[in-house]
């Protein structure tokens, strides 16, 4: 920062102060360089598509002290999330009666809820009709987030793509394996081998019979210079799809890299096992 770094630089993951939270030394340094600490207790415009406010998050966790602090700071108790639910309705949905008790005096009744009590709200949000509405919204959000991720990949903005594929996987868990595969690809393009490998393994856990999962694993091993492990991943993928050209080419390249690494190690006097 003393050399001109932007102390309030923003990304899809937040600002430097977001990343530094929890580390007193980093926070003090950022504040010394005039980092913006004026947090908005309501939804940030940059996150409006996600529709998750700080108050919503506190209610979901049942953190009553944070709920009180956010309300004192001006958080809106009547703002709705992506599913049209107010914080008090989220409290009932997540079985947080203590949170609901705090929110009742400041929440305007939902006219669709006939019995504006905790039990009445819970009966409403747990109804089949509301569950069906949430399912439809989840699918719509998944398709939107997936599209945003694809657009980011097209722009070669892989950090942004990681963010959107994460949101997509959380919005529609049935397709989480595909989103993890996409995210592994993005990590690989960012040269982040460990993250690429972690997502590949998570993808394999969900779809152990999917050749692409093993392709992603192999690519990650390549980034980590573990060429023999990469070759094993590609070979296993070929057992599932013997005609896959990407796996065939990747296996050939991994074996060549492993041989070159072994030769280099032998030339340096290392014993190769």
Coordinates of C-alpha atoms in Angstrom, one line a residue:
X1 CA 0.0 0.0 0.0
X2 CA 2.9 2.3 0.6
X3 CA 3.7 1.8 -3.0
X4 CA 0.3 2.7 -4.3
X5 CA -1.9 -0.3 -3.9
X6 CA -5.6 0.5 -3.8
X7 CA -6.7 -0.1 -0.2
X8 CA -10.4 -0.2 -1.1
X9 CA -10.0 -2.4 -4.3
X10 CA -13.2 -4.4 -4.8
X11 CA -13.7 -7.9 -6.3
X12 CA -16.5 -10.4 -6.3
X13 CA -15.1 -11.7 -3.0
X14 CA -15.0 -8.3 -1.3
X15 CA -12.4 -5.7 -0.3
X16 CA -9.1 -6.1 1.4
X17 CA -10.8 -5.2 4.7
X18 CA -13.2 -8.2 4.2
X19 CA -10.3 -10.5 3.7
X20 CA -8.4 -9.0 6.7
X21 CA -11.3 -9.3 9.1
X22 CA -10.3 -11.5 12.0
X23 CA -6.6 -10.5 11.8
X24 CA -6.1 -7.5 14.1
X25 CA -2.8 -6.5 12.6
X26 CA -4.0 -6.5 9.0
X27 CA -7.2 -4.6 10.0
X28 CA -5.1 -1.9 11.8
X29 CA -2.8 -1.5 8.8
X30 CA -5.7 -1.2 6.4
X31 CA -7.5 1.3 8.6
X32 CA -4.2 3.3 8.9
X33 CA -4.2 3.6 5.1
X34 CA -7.8 4.8 5.2
X35 CA -9.7 1.7 4.3
X36 CA -13.4 2.3 4.1
X37 CA -14.9 0.8 7.3
X38 CA -18.3 2.4 6.9
X39 CA -20.2 -0.9 6.4
X40 CA -23.8 -0.7 5.1
X41 CA -26.1 -2.7 7.4
X42 CA -28.4 -3.4 4.5
X43 CA -27.8 -5.1 1.2
X44 CA -24.8 -3.8 -0.8
X45 CA -25.8 -2.8 -4.4
X46 CA -22.9 -4.9 -5.7
X47 CA -24.6 -8.0 -4.1
X48 CA -28.2 -7.1 -5.0
X49 CA -28.4 -10.1 -7.3
X50 CA -27.7 -12.5 -4.4
X51 CA -30.3 -10.8 -2.2
X52 CA -28.7 -11.9 1.1
X53 CA -28.5 -9.0 3.5
X54 CA -26.3 -9.0 6.7
X55 CA -29.5 -9.2 8.7
X56 CA -30.7 -12.3 6.8
X57 CA -27.3 -14.0 7.4
X58 CA -27.5 -13.2 11.2
X59 CA -31.0 -14.5 11.4
X60 CA -30.1 -17.7 9.6
X61 CA -27.3 -18.3 12.1
X62 CA -29.5 -17.4 15.0
X63 CA -27.0 -14.8 16.2
X64 CA -29.3 -12.6 18.4
X65 CA -26.6 -10.2 19.4
X66 CA -25.6 -9.4 15.8
X67 CA -29.3 -9.1 14.9
X68 CA -29.7 -6.4 17.6
X69 CA -26.6 -4.6 16.5
X70 CA -27.7 -4.6 12.9
X71 CA -31.1 -3.2 13.8
X72 CA -29.6 -0.5 15.9
X73 CA -27.3 0.4 12.9
X74 CA -30.3 0.8 10.6
X75 CA -30.8 -2.7 9.0
X76 CA -34.2 -2.9 7.4
X77 CA -36.3 -5.7 9.0
X78 CA -38.9 -5.6 6.2
X79 CA -36.6 -6.1 3.3
X80 CA -37.2 -9.3 1.4
X81 CA -34.7 -11.8 0.1
X82 CA -34.6 -13.6 -3.2
X83 CA -37.5 -15.8 -2.1
X84 CA -39.7 -12.9 -1.0
X85 CA -39.1 -13.7 2.7
X86 CA -38.6 -11.1 5.4
X87 CA -36.0 -11.7 8.1
X88 CA -38.8 -12.8 10.6
X89 CA -40.0 -15.3 8.0
X90 CA -36.5 -16.6 7.6
X91 CA -36.3 -17.0 11.4
X92 CA -39.4 -19.2 11.4
X93 CA -38.2 -21.2 8.4
X94 CA -34.8 -21.8 10.1
X95 CA -36.4 -22.6 13.5
X96 CA -35.0 -19.5 15.2
X97 CA -37.7 -18.4 17.7
X98 CA -35.3 -16.2 19.6
X99 CA -34.5 -14.3 16.5
X100 CA -38.2 -14.0 15.6
X101 CA -38.9 -12.6 19.1
X102 CA -36.4 -9.7 18.4
X103 CA -37.9 -9.0 15.0
X104 CA -41.6 -9.0 15.8
X105 CA -41.8 -5.5 17.2
X106 CA -40.1 -4.0 14.1
X107 CA -41.6 -6.2 11.4
X108 CA -44.7 -5.4 9.3
X109 CA -47.1 -8.3 9.0
X110 CA -47.2 -10.2 5.7
X111 CA -50.9 -9.9 4.6
X112 CA -50.6 -13.5 3.2
X113 CA -49.9 -14.8 6.7
X114 CA -53.3 -15.2 8.3
X115 CA -51.9 -15.8 11.8
X116 CA -49.1 -13.4 12.5
X117 CA -47.5 -15.4 15.3
X118 CA -44.3 -17.4 15.2
X119 CA -46.3 -20.6 14.7
X120 CA -48.5 -19.0 12.1
X121 CA -45.5 -17.7 10.2
X122 CA -43.8 -21.1 10.4
X123 CA -46.9 -22.9 9.1
X124 CA -47.0 -20.4 6.1
X125 CA -43.3 -20.7 5.1
X126 CA -43.4 -24.5 5.5
X127 CA -46.5 -24.9 3.3
X128 CA -46.3 -26.9 0.1
X129 CA -47.2 -23.9 -1.9
X130 CA -44.3 -21.8 -0.5
X131 CA -41.9 -24.8 -0.9
X132 CA -42.8 -25.1 -4.6
X133 CA -42.2 -21.3 -5.1
X134 CA -38.8 -21.6 -3.5
X135 CA -37.9 -24.6 -5.8
X136 CA -38.8 -22.6 -8.9
X137 CA -36.8 -19.6 -7.7
X138 CA -33.8 -21.8 -6.9
X139 CA -33.8 -23.2 -10.4
X140 CA -34.1 -19.7 -11.9
X141 CA -31.2 -18.4 -9.8
X142 CA -29.1 -21.4 -10.7
X143 CA -29.6 -20.8 -14.4
X144 CA -28.8 -17.1 -14.0
X145 CA -25.6 -17.8 -11.9
X146 CA -24.5 -20.5 -14.3
X147 CA -24.9 -18.1 -17.2
X148 CA -22.9 -15.4 -15.3
X149 CA -20.1 -17.9 -14.7
X150 CA -20.0 -18.9 -18.4
X151 CA -19.9 -15.3 -19.4
X152 CA -17.0 -14.7 -17.0
X153 CA -15.1 -17.6 -18.5
X154 CA -15.7 -16.2 -22.0
X155 CA -14.1 -12.9 -20.8
X156 CA -11.2 -14.9 -19.2
X157 CA -12.3 -13.5 -15.8
X158 CA -11.8 -16.7 -14.0
X159 CA -12.0 -15.2 -10.5
X160 CA -15.4 -13.9 -11.3
X161 CA -16.4 -17.2 -12.8
X162 CA -15.3 -19.0 -9.6
X163 CA -17.7 -16.8 -7.6
X164 CA -20.7 -17.4 -9.9
X165 CA -20.2 -21.1 -10.2
X166 CA -20.0 -21.2 -6.4
X167 CA -23.4 -19.4 -6.2
X168 CA -24.8 -21.7 -8.9
X169 CA -23.8 -24.9 -7.0
X170 CA -25.4 -23.6 -3.8
X171 CA -28.6 -22.5 -5.6
X172 CA -29.2 -25.9 -7.2
X173 CA -27.3 -28.8 -5.4
X174 CA -28.5 -31.5 -7.9
X175 CA -26.1 -30.0 -10.4
X176 CA -23.3 -29.3 -8.0
X177 CA -20.9 -31.8 -9.6
X178 CA -21.0 -29.9 -12.9
X179 CA -20.5 -26.6 -11.2
X180 CA -17.5 -28.0 -9.2
X181 CA -16.0 -29.3 -12.5
X182 CA -16.4 -25.8 -14.0
X183 CA -14.9 -24.2 -10.9
X184 CA -12.0 -26.6 -11.0
X185 CA -11.3 -25.5 -14.6
X186 CA -11.3 -21.9 -13.5
X187 CA -8.9 -22.6 -10.6
X188 CA -6.6 -24.4 -13.1
X189 CA -6.7 -21.4 -15.4
X190 CA -5.7 -19.3 -12.4
X191 CA -2.8 -21.7 -11.8
X192 CA -4.2 -22.6 -8.4
X193 CA -3.5 -26.3 -8.3
X194 CA -4.6 -27.1 -4.8
X195 CA -8.0 -25.4 -5.3
X196 CA -8.4 -27.1 -8.7
X197 CA -7.6 -30.5 -7.1
X198 CA -10.0 -29.9 -4.2
X199 CA -12.9 -29.1 -6.5
X200 CA -12.1 -32.1 -8.7
X201 CA -12.1 -34.4 -5.8
X202 CA -15.5 -33.0 -4.6
X203 CA -16.8 -33.5 -8.1
X204 CA -15.6 -37.1 -8.1
X205 CA -17.3 -37.8 -4.8
X206 CA -20.6 -36.7 -6.3
X207 CA -20.2 -38.3 -9.7
X208 CA -17.5 -41.1 -9.4
X209 CA -18.5 -42.5 -12.9
X210 CA -18.0 -39.2 -14.7
X211 CA -14.8 -39.1 -16.9
X212 CA -14.6 -35.4 -16.8
X213 CA -14.1 -35.4 -13.1
X214 CA -10.9 -37.5 -13.5
X215 CA -9.8 -35.2 -16.3
X216 CA -10.1 -32.2 -13.9
X217 CA -8.2 -34.1 -11.3
X218 CA -5.4 -34.9 -13.8
X219 CA -5.1 -31.3 -14.8
X220 CA -4.8 -30.3 -11.2
X221 CA -2.1 -32.9 -10.6
X222 CA -0.2 -31.5 -13.6
X223 CA -0.3 -28.0 -12.1
X224 CA 1.2 -29.5 -8.9
X225 CA 3.9 -31.2 -11.0
X226 CA 2.6 -34.6 -9.9
X227 CA 2.7 -36.0 -13.4
X228 CA 2.5 -39.7 -12.4
X229 CA -0.7 -39.0 -10.4
X230 CA -2.0 -37.0 -13.3
X231 CA -1.4 -40.0 -15.6
X232 CA -3.3 -42.3 -13.3
X233 CA -6.2 -39.9 -13.2
X234 CA -6.4 -39.7 -17.0
X235 CA -6.0 -43.4 -17.3
X236 CA -8.9 -44.0 -14.9
X237 CA -11.0 -41.6 -16.9
X238 CA -10.2 -43.6 -20.0
X239 CA -11.5 -46.7 -18.4
X240 CA -14.9 -44.9 -18.2
X241 CA -14.7 -43.5 -21.7
X242 CA -12.0 -45.1 -23.8
X243 CA -12.7 -42.9 -26.9
X244 CA -12.3 -39.6 -25.1
X245 CA -9.7 -37.6 -27.1
X246 CA -9.1 -35.1 -24.4
X247 CA -8.2 -37.9 -21.9
X248 CA -6.1 -39.7 -24.5
X249 CA -4.0 -36.6 -25.3
X250 CA -3.7 -35.6 -21.6
X251 CA -2.5 -39.1 -20.7
X252 CA 0.1 -39.0 -23.4
X253 CA 1.4 -35.6 -22.3
X254 CA 1.4 -36.6 -18.6
X255 CA 3.4 -39.7 -19.3
X256 CA 5.9 -37.7 -21.3
X257 CA 6.2 -35.1 -18.5
X258 CA 6.6 -37.8 -15.9
X259 CA 9.4 -39.4 -18.0
X260 CA 11.1 -36.0 -18.5
X261 CA 10.9 -35.3 -14.8
X262 CA 12.3 -38.7 -13.9
X263 CA 15.2 -38.2 -16.4
X264 CA 15.9 -34.8 -14.9
X265 CA 15.9 -36.2 -11.4
X266 CA 18.2 -39.1 -12.5
X267 CA 20.6 -36.6 -14.1
X268 CA 20.8 -34.6 -10.9
X269 CA 21.8 -37.7 -9.0
X270 CA 18.4 -38.5 -7.4
X271 CA 17.3 -42.1 -7.3
X272 CA 14.0 -42.6 -9.2
X273 CA 11.5 -45.1 -7.8

